[in-house]
CSV table of C-alpha atoms and ligand atoms in Angstrom, one decimal:
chain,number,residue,atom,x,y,z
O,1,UNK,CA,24.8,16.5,5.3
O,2,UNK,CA,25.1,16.8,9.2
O,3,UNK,CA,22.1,14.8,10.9
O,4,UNK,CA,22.1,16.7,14.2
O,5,UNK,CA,22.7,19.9,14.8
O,6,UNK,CA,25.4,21.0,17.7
O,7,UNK,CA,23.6,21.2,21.5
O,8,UNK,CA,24.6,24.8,21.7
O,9,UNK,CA,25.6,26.3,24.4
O,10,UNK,CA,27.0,29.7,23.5
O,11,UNK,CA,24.4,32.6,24.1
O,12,UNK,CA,23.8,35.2,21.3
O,13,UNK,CA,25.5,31.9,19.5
O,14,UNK,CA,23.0,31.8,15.9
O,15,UNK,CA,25.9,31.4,13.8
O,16,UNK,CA,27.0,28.7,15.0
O,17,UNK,CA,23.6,26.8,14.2
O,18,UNK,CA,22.7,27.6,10.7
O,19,UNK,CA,23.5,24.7,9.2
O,20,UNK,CA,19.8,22.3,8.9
O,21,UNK,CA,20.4,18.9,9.0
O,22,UNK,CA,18.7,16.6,6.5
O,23,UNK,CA,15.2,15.6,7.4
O,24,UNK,CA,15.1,12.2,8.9
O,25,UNK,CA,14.1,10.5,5.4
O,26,UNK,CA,13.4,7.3,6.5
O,27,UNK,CA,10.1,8.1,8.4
O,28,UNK,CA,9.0,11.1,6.6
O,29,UNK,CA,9.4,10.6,3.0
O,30,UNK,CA,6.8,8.2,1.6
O,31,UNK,CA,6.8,7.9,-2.2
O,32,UNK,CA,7.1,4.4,-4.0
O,33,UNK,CA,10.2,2.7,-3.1
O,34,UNK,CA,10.8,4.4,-0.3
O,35,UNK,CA,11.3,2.6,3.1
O,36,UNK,CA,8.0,4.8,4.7
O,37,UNK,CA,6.1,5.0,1.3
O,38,UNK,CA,6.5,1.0,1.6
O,39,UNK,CA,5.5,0.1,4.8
O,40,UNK,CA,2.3,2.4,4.6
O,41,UNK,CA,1.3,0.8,1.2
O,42,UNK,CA,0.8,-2.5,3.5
O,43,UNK,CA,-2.3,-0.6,4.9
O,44,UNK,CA,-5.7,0.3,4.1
O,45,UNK,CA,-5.8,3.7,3.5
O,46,UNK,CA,-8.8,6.1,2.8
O,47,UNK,CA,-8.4,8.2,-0.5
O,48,UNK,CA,-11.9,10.1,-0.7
O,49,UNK,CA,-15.6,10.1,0.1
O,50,UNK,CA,-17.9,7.8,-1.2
O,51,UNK,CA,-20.0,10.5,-2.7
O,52,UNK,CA,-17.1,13.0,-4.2
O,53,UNK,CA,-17.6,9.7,-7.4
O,54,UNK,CA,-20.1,11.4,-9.1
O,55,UNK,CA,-20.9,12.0,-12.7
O,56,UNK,CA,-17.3,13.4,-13.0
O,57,UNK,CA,-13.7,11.2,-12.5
O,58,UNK,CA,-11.7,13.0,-9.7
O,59,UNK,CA,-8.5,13.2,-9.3
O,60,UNK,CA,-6.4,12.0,-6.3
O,61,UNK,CA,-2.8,11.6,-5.1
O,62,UNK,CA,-1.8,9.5,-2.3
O,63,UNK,CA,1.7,8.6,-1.1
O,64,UNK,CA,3.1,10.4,-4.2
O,65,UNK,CA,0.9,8.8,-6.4
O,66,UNK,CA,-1.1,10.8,-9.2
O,67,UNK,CA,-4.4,8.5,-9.8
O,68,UNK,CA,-7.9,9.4,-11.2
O,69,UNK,CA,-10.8,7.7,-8.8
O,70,UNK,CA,-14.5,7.0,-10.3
O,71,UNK,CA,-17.7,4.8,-10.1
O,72,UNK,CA,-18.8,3.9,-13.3
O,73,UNK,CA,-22.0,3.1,-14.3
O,74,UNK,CA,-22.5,-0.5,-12.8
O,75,UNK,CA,-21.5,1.3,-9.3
O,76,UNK,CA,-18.0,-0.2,-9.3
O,77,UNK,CA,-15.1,2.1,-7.8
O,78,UNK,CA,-12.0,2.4,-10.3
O,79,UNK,CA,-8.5,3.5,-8.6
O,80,UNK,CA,-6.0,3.6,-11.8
O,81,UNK,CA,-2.8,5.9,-13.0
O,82,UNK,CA,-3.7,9.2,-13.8
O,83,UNK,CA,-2.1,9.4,-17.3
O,84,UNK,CA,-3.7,7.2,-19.9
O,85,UNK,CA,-1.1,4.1,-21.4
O,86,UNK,CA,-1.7,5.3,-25.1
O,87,UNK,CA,0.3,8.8,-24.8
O,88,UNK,CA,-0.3,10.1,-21.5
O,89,UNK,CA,-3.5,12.3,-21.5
O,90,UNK,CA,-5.3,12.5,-17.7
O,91,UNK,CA,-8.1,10.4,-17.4
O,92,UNK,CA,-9.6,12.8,-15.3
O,93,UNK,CA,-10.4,14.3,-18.7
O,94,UNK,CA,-12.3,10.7,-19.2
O,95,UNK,CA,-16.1,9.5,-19.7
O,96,UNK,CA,-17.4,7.6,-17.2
O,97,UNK,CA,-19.2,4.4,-19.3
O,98,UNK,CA,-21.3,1.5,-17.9
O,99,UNK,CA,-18.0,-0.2,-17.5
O,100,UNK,CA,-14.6,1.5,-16.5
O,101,UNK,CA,-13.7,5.1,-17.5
O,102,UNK,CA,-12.7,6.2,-21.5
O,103,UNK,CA,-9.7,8.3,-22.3
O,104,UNK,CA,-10.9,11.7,-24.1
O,105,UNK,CA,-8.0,11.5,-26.3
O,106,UNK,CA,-8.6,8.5,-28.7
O,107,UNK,CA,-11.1,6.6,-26.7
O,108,UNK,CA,-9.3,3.7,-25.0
O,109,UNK,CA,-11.8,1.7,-22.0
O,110,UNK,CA,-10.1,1.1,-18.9
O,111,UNK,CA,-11.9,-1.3,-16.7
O,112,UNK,CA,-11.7,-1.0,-12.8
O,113,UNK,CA,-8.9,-3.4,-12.7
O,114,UNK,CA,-6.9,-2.3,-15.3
O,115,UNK,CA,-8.1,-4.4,-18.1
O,116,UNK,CA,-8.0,-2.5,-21.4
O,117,UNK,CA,-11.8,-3.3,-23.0
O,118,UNK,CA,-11.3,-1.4,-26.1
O,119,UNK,CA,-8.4,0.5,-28.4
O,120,UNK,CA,-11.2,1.9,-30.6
O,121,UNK,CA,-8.5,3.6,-33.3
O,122,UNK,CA,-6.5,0.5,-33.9
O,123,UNK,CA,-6.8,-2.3,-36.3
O,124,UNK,CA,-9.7,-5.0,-35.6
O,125,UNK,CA,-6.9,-7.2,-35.6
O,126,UNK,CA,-4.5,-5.6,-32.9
O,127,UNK,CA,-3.7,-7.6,-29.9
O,128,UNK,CA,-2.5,-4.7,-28.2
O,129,UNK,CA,-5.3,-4.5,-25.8
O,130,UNK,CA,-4.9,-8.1,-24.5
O,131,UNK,CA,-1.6,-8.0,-24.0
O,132,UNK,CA,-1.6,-4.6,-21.6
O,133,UNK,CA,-2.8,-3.2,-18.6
O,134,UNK,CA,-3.3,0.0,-17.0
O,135,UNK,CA,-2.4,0.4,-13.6
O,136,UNK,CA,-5.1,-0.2,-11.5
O,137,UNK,CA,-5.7,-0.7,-7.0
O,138,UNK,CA,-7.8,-2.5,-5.4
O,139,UNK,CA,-10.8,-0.4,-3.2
O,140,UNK,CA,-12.9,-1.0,-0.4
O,141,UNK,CA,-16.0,1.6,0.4
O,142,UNK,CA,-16.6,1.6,4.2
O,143,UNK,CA,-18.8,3.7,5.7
O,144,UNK,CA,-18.8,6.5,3.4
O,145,UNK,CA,-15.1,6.4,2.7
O,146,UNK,CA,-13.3,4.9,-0.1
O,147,UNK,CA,-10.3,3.4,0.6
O,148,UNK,CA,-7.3,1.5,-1.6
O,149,UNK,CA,-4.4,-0.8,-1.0
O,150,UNK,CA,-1.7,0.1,-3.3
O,151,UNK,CA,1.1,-2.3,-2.0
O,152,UNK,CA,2.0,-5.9,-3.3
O,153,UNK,CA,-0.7,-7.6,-4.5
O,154,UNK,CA,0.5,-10.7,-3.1
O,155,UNK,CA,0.3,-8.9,0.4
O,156,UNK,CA,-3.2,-7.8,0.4
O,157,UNK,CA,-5.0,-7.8,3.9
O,158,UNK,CA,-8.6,-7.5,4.5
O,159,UNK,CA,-10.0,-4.5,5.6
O,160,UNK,CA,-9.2,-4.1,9.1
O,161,UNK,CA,-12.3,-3.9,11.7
O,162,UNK,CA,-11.7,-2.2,14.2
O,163,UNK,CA,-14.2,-3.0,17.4
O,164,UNK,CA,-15.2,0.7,18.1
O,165,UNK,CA,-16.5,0.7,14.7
O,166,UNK,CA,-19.2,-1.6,15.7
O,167,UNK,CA,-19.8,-0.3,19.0
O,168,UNK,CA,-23.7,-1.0,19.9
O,169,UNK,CA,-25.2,2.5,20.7
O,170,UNK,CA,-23.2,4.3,18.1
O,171,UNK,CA,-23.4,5.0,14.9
O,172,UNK,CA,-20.3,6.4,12.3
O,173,UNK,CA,-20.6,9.3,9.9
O,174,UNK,CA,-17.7,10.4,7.7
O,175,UNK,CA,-16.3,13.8,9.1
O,176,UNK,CA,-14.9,16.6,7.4
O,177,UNK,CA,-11.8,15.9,4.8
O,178,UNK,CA,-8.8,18.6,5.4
O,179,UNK,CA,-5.6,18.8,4.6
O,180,UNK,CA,-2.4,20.6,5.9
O,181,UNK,CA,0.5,21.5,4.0
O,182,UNK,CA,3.2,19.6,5.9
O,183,UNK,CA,4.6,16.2,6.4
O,184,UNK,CA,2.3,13.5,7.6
O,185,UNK,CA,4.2,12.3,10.7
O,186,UNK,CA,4.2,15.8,12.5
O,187,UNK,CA,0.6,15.5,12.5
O,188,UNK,CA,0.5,12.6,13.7
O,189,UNK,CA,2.8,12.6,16.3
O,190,UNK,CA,0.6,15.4,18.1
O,191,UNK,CA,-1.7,12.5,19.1
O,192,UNK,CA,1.1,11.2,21.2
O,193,UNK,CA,2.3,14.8,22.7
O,194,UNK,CA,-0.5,15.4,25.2
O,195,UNK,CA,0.3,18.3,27.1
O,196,UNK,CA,0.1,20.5,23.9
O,197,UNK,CA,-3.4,20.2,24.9
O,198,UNK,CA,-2.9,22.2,28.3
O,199,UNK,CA,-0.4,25.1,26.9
O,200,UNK,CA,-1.9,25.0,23.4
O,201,UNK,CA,-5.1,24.7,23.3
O,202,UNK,CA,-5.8,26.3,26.7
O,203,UNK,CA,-3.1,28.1,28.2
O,204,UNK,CA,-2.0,29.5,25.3
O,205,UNK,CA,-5.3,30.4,22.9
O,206,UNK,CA,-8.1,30.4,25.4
O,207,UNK,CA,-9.8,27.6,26.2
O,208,UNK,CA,-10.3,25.5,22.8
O,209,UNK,CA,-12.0,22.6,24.3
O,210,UNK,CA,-12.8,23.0,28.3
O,211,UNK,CA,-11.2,24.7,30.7
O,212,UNK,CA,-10.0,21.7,32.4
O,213,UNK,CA,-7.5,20.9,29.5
O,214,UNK,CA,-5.4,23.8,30.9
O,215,UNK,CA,-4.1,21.5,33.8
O,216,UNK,CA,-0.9,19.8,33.3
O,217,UNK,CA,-1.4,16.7,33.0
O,218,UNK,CA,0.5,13.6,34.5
O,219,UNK,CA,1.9,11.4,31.2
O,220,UNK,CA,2.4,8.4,31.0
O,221,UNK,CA,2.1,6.2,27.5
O,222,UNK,CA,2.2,2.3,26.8
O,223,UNK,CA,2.4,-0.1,23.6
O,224,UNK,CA,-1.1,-1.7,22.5
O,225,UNK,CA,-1.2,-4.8,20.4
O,226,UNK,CA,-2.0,-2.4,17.5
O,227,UNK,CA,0.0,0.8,18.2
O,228,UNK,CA,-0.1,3.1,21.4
O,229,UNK,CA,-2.1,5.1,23.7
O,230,UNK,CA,-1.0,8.4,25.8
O,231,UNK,CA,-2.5,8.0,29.4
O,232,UNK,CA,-3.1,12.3,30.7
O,233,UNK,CA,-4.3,12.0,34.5
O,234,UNK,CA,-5.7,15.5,35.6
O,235,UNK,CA,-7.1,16.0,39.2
O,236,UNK,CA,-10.7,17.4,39.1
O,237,UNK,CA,-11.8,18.2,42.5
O,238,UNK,CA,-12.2,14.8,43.9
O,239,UNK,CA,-11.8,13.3,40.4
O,240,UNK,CA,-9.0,11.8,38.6
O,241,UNK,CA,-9.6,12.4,35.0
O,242,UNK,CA,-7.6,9.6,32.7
O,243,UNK,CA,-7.7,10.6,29.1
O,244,UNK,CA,-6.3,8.0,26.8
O,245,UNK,CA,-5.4,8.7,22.9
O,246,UNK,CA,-4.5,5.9,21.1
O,247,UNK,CA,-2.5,6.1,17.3
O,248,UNK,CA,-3.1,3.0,15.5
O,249,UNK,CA,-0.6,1.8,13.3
O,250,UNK,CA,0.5,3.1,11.0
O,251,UNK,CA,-1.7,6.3,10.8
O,252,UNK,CA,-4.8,6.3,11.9
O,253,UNK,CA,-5.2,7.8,15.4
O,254,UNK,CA,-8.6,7.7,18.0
O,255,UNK,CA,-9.7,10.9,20.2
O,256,UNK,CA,-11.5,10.5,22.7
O,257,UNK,CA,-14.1,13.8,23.4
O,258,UNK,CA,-13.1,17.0,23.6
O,259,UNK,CA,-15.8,18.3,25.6
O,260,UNK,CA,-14.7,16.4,28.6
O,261,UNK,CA,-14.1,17.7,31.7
O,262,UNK,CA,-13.7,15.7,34.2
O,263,UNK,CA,-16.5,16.6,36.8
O,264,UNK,CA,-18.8,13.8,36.0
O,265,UNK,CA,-17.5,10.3,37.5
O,266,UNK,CA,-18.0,7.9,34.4
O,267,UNK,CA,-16.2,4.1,33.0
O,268,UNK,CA,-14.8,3.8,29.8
O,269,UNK,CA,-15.9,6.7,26.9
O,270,UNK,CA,-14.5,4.6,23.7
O,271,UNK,CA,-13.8,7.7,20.9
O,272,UNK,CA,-15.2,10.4,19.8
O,273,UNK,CA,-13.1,10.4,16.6
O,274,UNK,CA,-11.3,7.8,14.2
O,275,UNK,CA,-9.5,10.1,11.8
O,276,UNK,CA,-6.5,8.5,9.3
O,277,UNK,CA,-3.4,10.9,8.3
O,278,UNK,CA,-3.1,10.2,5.0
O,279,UNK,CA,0.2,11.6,3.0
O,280,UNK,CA,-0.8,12.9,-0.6
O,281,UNK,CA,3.1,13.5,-0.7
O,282,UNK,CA,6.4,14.0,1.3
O,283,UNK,CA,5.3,17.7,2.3
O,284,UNK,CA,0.7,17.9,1.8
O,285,UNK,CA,-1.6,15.7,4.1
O,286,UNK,CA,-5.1,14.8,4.1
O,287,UNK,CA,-6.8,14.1,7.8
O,288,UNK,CA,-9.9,12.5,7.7
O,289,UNK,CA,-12.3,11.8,10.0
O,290,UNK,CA,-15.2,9.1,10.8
O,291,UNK,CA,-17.3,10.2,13.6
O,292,UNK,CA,-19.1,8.1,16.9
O,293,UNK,CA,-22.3,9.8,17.1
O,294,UNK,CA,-23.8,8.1,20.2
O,295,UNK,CA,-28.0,7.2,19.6
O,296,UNK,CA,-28.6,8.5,23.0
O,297,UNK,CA,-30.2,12.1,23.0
O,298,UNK,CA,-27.2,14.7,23.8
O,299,UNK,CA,-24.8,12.1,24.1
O,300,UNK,CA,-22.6,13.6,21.6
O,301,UNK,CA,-23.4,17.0,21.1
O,302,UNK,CA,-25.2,18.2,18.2
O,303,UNK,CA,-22.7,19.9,16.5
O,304,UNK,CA,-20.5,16.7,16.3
O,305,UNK,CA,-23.1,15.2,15.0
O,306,UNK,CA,-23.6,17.9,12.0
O,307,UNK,CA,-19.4,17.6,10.8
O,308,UNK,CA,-18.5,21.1,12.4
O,309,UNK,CA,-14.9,21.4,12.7
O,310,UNK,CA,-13.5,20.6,15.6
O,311,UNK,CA,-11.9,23.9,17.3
O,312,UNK,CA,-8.4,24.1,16.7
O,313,UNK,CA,-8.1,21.9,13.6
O,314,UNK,CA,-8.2,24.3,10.6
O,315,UNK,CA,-6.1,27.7,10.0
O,316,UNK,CA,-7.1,30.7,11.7
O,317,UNK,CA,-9.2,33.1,9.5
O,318,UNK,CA,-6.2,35.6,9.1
O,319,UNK,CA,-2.6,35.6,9.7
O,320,UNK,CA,-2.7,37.9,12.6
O,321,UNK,CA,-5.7,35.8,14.1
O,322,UNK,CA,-3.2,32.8,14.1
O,323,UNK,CA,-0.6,34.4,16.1
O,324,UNK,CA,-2.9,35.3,19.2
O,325,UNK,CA,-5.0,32.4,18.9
O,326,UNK,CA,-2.8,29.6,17.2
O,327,UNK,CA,-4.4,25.9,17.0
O,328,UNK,CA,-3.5,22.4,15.7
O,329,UNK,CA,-2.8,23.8,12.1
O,330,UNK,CA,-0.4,26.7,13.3
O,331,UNK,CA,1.0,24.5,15.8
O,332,UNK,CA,2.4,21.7,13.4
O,333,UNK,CA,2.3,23.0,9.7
O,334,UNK,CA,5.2,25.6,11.2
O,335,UNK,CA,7.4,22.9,12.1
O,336,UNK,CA,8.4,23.3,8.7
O,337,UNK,CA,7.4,21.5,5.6
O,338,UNK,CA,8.9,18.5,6.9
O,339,UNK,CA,10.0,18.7,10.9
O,340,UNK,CA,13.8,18.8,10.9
O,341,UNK,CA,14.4,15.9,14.0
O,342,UNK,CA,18.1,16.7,14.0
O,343,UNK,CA,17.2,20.3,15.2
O,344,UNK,CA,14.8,18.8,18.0
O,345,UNK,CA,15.6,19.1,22.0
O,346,UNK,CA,13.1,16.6,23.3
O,347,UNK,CA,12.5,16.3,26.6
O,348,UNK,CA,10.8,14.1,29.1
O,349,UNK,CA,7.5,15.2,27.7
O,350,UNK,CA,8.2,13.4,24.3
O,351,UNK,CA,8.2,9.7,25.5
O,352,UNK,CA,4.9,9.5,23.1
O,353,UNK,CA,6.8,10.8,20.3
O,354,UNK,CA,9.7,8.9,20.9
O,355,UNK,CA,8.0,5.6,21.2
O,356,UNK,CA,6.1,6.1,18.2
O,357,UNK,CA,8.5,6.8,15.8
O,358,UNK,CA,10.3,3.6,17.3
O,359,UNK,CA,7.1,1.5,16.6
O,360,UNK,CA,7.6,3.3,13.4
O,361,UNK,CA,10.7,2.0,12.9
O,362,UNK,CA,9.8,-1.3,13.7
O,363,UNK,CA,7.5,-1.6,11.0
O,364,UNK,CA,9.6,-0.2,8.3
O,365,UNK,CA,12.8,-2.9,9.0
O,366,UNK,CA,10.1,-5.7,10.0
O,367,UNK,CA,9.0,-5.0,6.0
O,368,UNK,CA,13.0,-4.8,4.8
O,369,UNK,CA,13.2,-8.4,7.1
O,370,UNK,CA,10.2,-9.9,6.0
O,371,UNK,CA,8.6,-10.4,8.8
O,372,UNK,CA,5.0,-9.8,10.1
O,373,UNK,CA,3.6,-5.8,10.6
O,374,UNK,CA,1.9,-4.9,14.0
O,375,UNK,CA,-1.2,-3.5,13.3
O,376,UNK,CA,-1.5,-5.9,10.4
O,377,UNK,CA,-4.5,-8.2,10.9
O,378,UNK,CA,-4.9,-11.1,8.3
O,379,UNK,CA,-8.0,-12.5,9.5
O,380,UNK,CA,-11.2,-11.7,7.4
O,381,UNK,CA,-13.8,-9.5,10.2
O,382,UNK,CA,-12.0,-10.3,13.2
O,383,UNK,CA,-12.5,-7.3,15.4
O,384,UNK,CA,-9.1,-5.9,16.3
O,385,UNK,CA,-9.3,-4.2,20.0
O,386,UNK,CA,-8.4,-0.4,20.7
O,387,UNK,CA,-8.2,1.7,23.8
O,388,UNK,CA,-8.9,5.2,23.1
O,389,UNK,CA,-11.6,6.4,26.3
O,390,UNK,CA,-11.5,8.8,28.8
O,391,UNK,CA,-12.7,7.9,32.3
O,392,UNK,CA,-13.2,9.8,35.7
O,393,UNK,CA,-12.9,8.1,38.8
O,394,UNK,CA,-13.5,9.2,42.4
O,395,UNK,CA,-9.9,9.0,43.8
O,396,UNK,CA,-9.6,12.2,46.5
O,397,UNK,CA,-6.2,13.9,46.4
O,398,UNK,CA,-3.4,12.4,48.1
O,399,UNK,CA,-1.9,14.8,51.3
O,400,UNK,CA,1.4,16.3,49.2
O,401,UNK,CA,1.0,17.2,45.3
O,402,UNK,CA,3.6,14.9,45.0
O,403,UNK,CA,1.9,12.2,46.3
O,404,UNK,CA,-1.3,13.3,44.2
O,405,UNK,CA,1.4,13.0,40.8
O,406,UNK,CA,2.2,9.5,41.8
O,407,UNK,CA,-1.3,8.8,42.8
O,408,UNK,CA,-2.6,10.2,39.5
O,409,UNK,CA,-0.4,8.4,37.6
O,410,UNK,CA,-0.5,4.8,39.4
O,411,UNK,CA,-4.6,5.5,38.7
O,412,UNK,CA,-3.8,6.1,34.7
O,413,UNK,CA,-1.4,3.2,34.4
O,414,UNK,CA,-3.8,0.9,36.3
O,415,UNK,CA,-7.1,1.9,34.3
O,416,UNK,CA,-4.8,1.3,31.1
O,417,UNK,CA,-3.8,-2.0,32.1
O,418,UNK,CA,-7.1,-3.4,32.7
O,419,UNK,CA,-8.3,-2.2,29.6
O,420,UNK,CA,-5.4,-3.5,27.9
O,421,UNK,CA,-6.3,-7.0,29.9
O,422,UNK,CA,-9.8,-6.7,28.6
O,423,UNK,CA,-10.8,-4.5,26.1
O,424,UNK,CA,-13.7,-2.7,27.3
O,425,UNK,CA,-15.3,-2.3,23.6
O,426,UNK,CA,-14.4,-5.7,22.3
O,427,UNK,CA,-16.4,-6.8,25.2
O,428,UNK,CA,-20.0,-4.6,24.3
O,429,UNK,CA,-18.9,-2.2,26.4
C,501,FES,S1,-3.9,9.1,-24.8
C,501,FES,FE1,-5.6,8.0,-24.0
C,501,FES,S2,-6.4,6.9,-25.7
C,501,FES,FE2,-4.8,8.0,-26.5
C,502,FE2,FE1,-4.2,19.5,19.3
């Protein structure tokens, strides 16, 4: 199978493109064993809401995986295999007990690690029980999320803190839950292909966020410690507006607020958003999101603060309503199932992308070496610095728009490297 198609260069020239290349497997396919599916097992990675673990077990699937999640009576969280060890029967079908979950078919206990309490049906003399497990991950609740680490146990980090999820003044809710019926890394990449937000989201549909969105931005994008961050510059008047995006490896990514625009002079905004990319499998996706809800009155406005949905985010209500007004959803689930890179032209606007499939990459053959992960923190509470702000500075325009590109940009880079010099939340900012 070809893995590029030809550049062509024939007009009316379709059939000589037909053929679609292969999808580039190594970052976009992530079920066990494969080189993606491995290197995001090494991560934290949210599966549900705290309080979807009700009376009733619910049913998951992450990275392929078909599990059944519950709390049982004592208020510990159970990951384990969907399908029971005896013969198979879902445990979503199970009773939640005071200890572990019970298969409905012939009553086998299942604690939260996987430890087989009872085999009610066999012999008071079988050994069965002792001798098996069920397959069972390890969880962490955080904030109203539930999250699991389903790669080597012998690998096991601690839960990553992150420092704008202690940022004094704010407080985090858990978001909304979606999901999008394409390949995780498309979605993600949109975090690091900023001027879809000027012909998107503005030029395009209206004016999805604020008007200001629909100038095109000056891009520039550098490496953090932990992933990367897009640097926009827009001119405002007698503004420069830097808006910085950060995707944290390996899929979560930080937004900084969409009701920006620029006008008001202000430092360092940390995010409005930390939202995780989740793959359920090679070709379904789950975003969600944990909000910064500043304490300060109006702040963040109130609707951010109640879960709406962001503008843009979700389908629009009806087919014809997504062709005039397409948002994030239109925009990346018709890439295809799973975005054909072979068929790509990129161009100077897709550094971002670029680079972060690279850091990608990096990760994946740092895992096949052996070799420590960037992003990967193995120290207990240690607050891990990020980057995502925007902030408006009084910089009047330069004489030429040329010279206002290159002074826009030279401001963006600079305000980046300072933060990257001293991390503006890490230091109570
Ligand atoms: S299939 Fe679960 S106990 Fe028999
Ligand atoms: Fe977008």
């Amino acid at each position: 199978m070809a893995t590029r198609a030809p550049f062509l260069t024939t007009r009316y020239g379709g059939y000589h493109h037909r053929d679609v290349p292969q999808e580039d497997t190594e970052l976009t396919h992530v079920g066990p064993g494969t080189p993606c599916g491995e290197y995001l097992r090494r991560f934290w990675q949210p599966i549900c809401f705290a309080d979807e673990l009700r009376d009733l077990p619910l049913r998951v699937k992450i990275l392929g995986e078909d599990l059944v999640a519950f709390r049982d009576f004592r208020g510990a969280v159970g990951l384990l295999e969907l399908h029971c060890p005896h013969r198979g029967t879902s445990l979503e079908f199970g009773l939640i007990s005071e200890r572990g979950i019970r298969c409905c078919y012939h009553g086998w206990l299942f604690d939260v690690d996987g430890t087989i309490l009872e085999t009610p049906g066999e012999p008071i003399t079988s050994t069965l029980k002792d001798r098996l497990c069920h397959g069972a991950y390890p969880t962490h609740e955080y904030n109203g999320i539930v999250f699991v680490y389903l790669g080597p146990p012998e690998e096991q980090p601690p839960f990553p803190m992150y420092d704008s999820f202690s940022r004094p003044g704010y407080r985090l809710i858990p978001g909304p839950k979606y999901s999008y019926p394409c390949n995780w890394l498309q979605i993600l990449e949109n975090a690091m292909d900023p001027i879809h937000t000027a012909f998107l989201h503005t030029i395009v549909s209206g004016s999805q966020f604020t008007d200001e969105f629909g100038k095109i931005p000056e891009l520039d994008f550098a490496e953090t410690p932990v992933g990367m961050i897009y640097m926009a510059t827009r001119r405002v008047g007698d503004n420069i507006w830097a808006r910085m995006v950060e995707n944290v490896l390996p899929n979560l990514q930080q937004v900084c607020p969409i009701w920006e625009n620029g006008h008001q002079e202000h430092p360092f905004s940390g995010p409005m958003m930390s939202r995780w990319i989740v793959p359920t499998d090679d070709t379904t996706t789950m975003l969600i999101e944990l909000r910064h809800v500043s304490a300060a009155p109006g702040a963040t406005p109130a609707w951010w603060a109640n879960c709406d949905m962001a503008p843009g985010q979700l389908p629009a209500d009806t087919y014809e309503a997504g062709q005039r007004q397409p948002g994030d959803y239109e925009a990346q689930v018709s890439q295809r199932p799973i975005a054909i890179h072979g068929l790509e032209h990129l161009g100077a606007t897709d550094r971002g992308v670029i680079m972060f499939r690279q850091r990608l990459r990096q990760g994946i053959y740092a895992i096949q070496a052996g070799q420590p992960l960037d992003g990967l923190c193995r120290e207990a509470g240690k607050l891990i610095p990020t980057y995502c702000n925007d902030t408006v500075v009084r910089v009047p325009p330069a004489p030429t728009a040329e010279e206002d590109q290159h002074l826009m940009r030279t401001t963006g880079r600079k305000l980046a490297e300072s933060y990257l010099a001293h991390p503006p939340l890490l230091n109570g900012h």
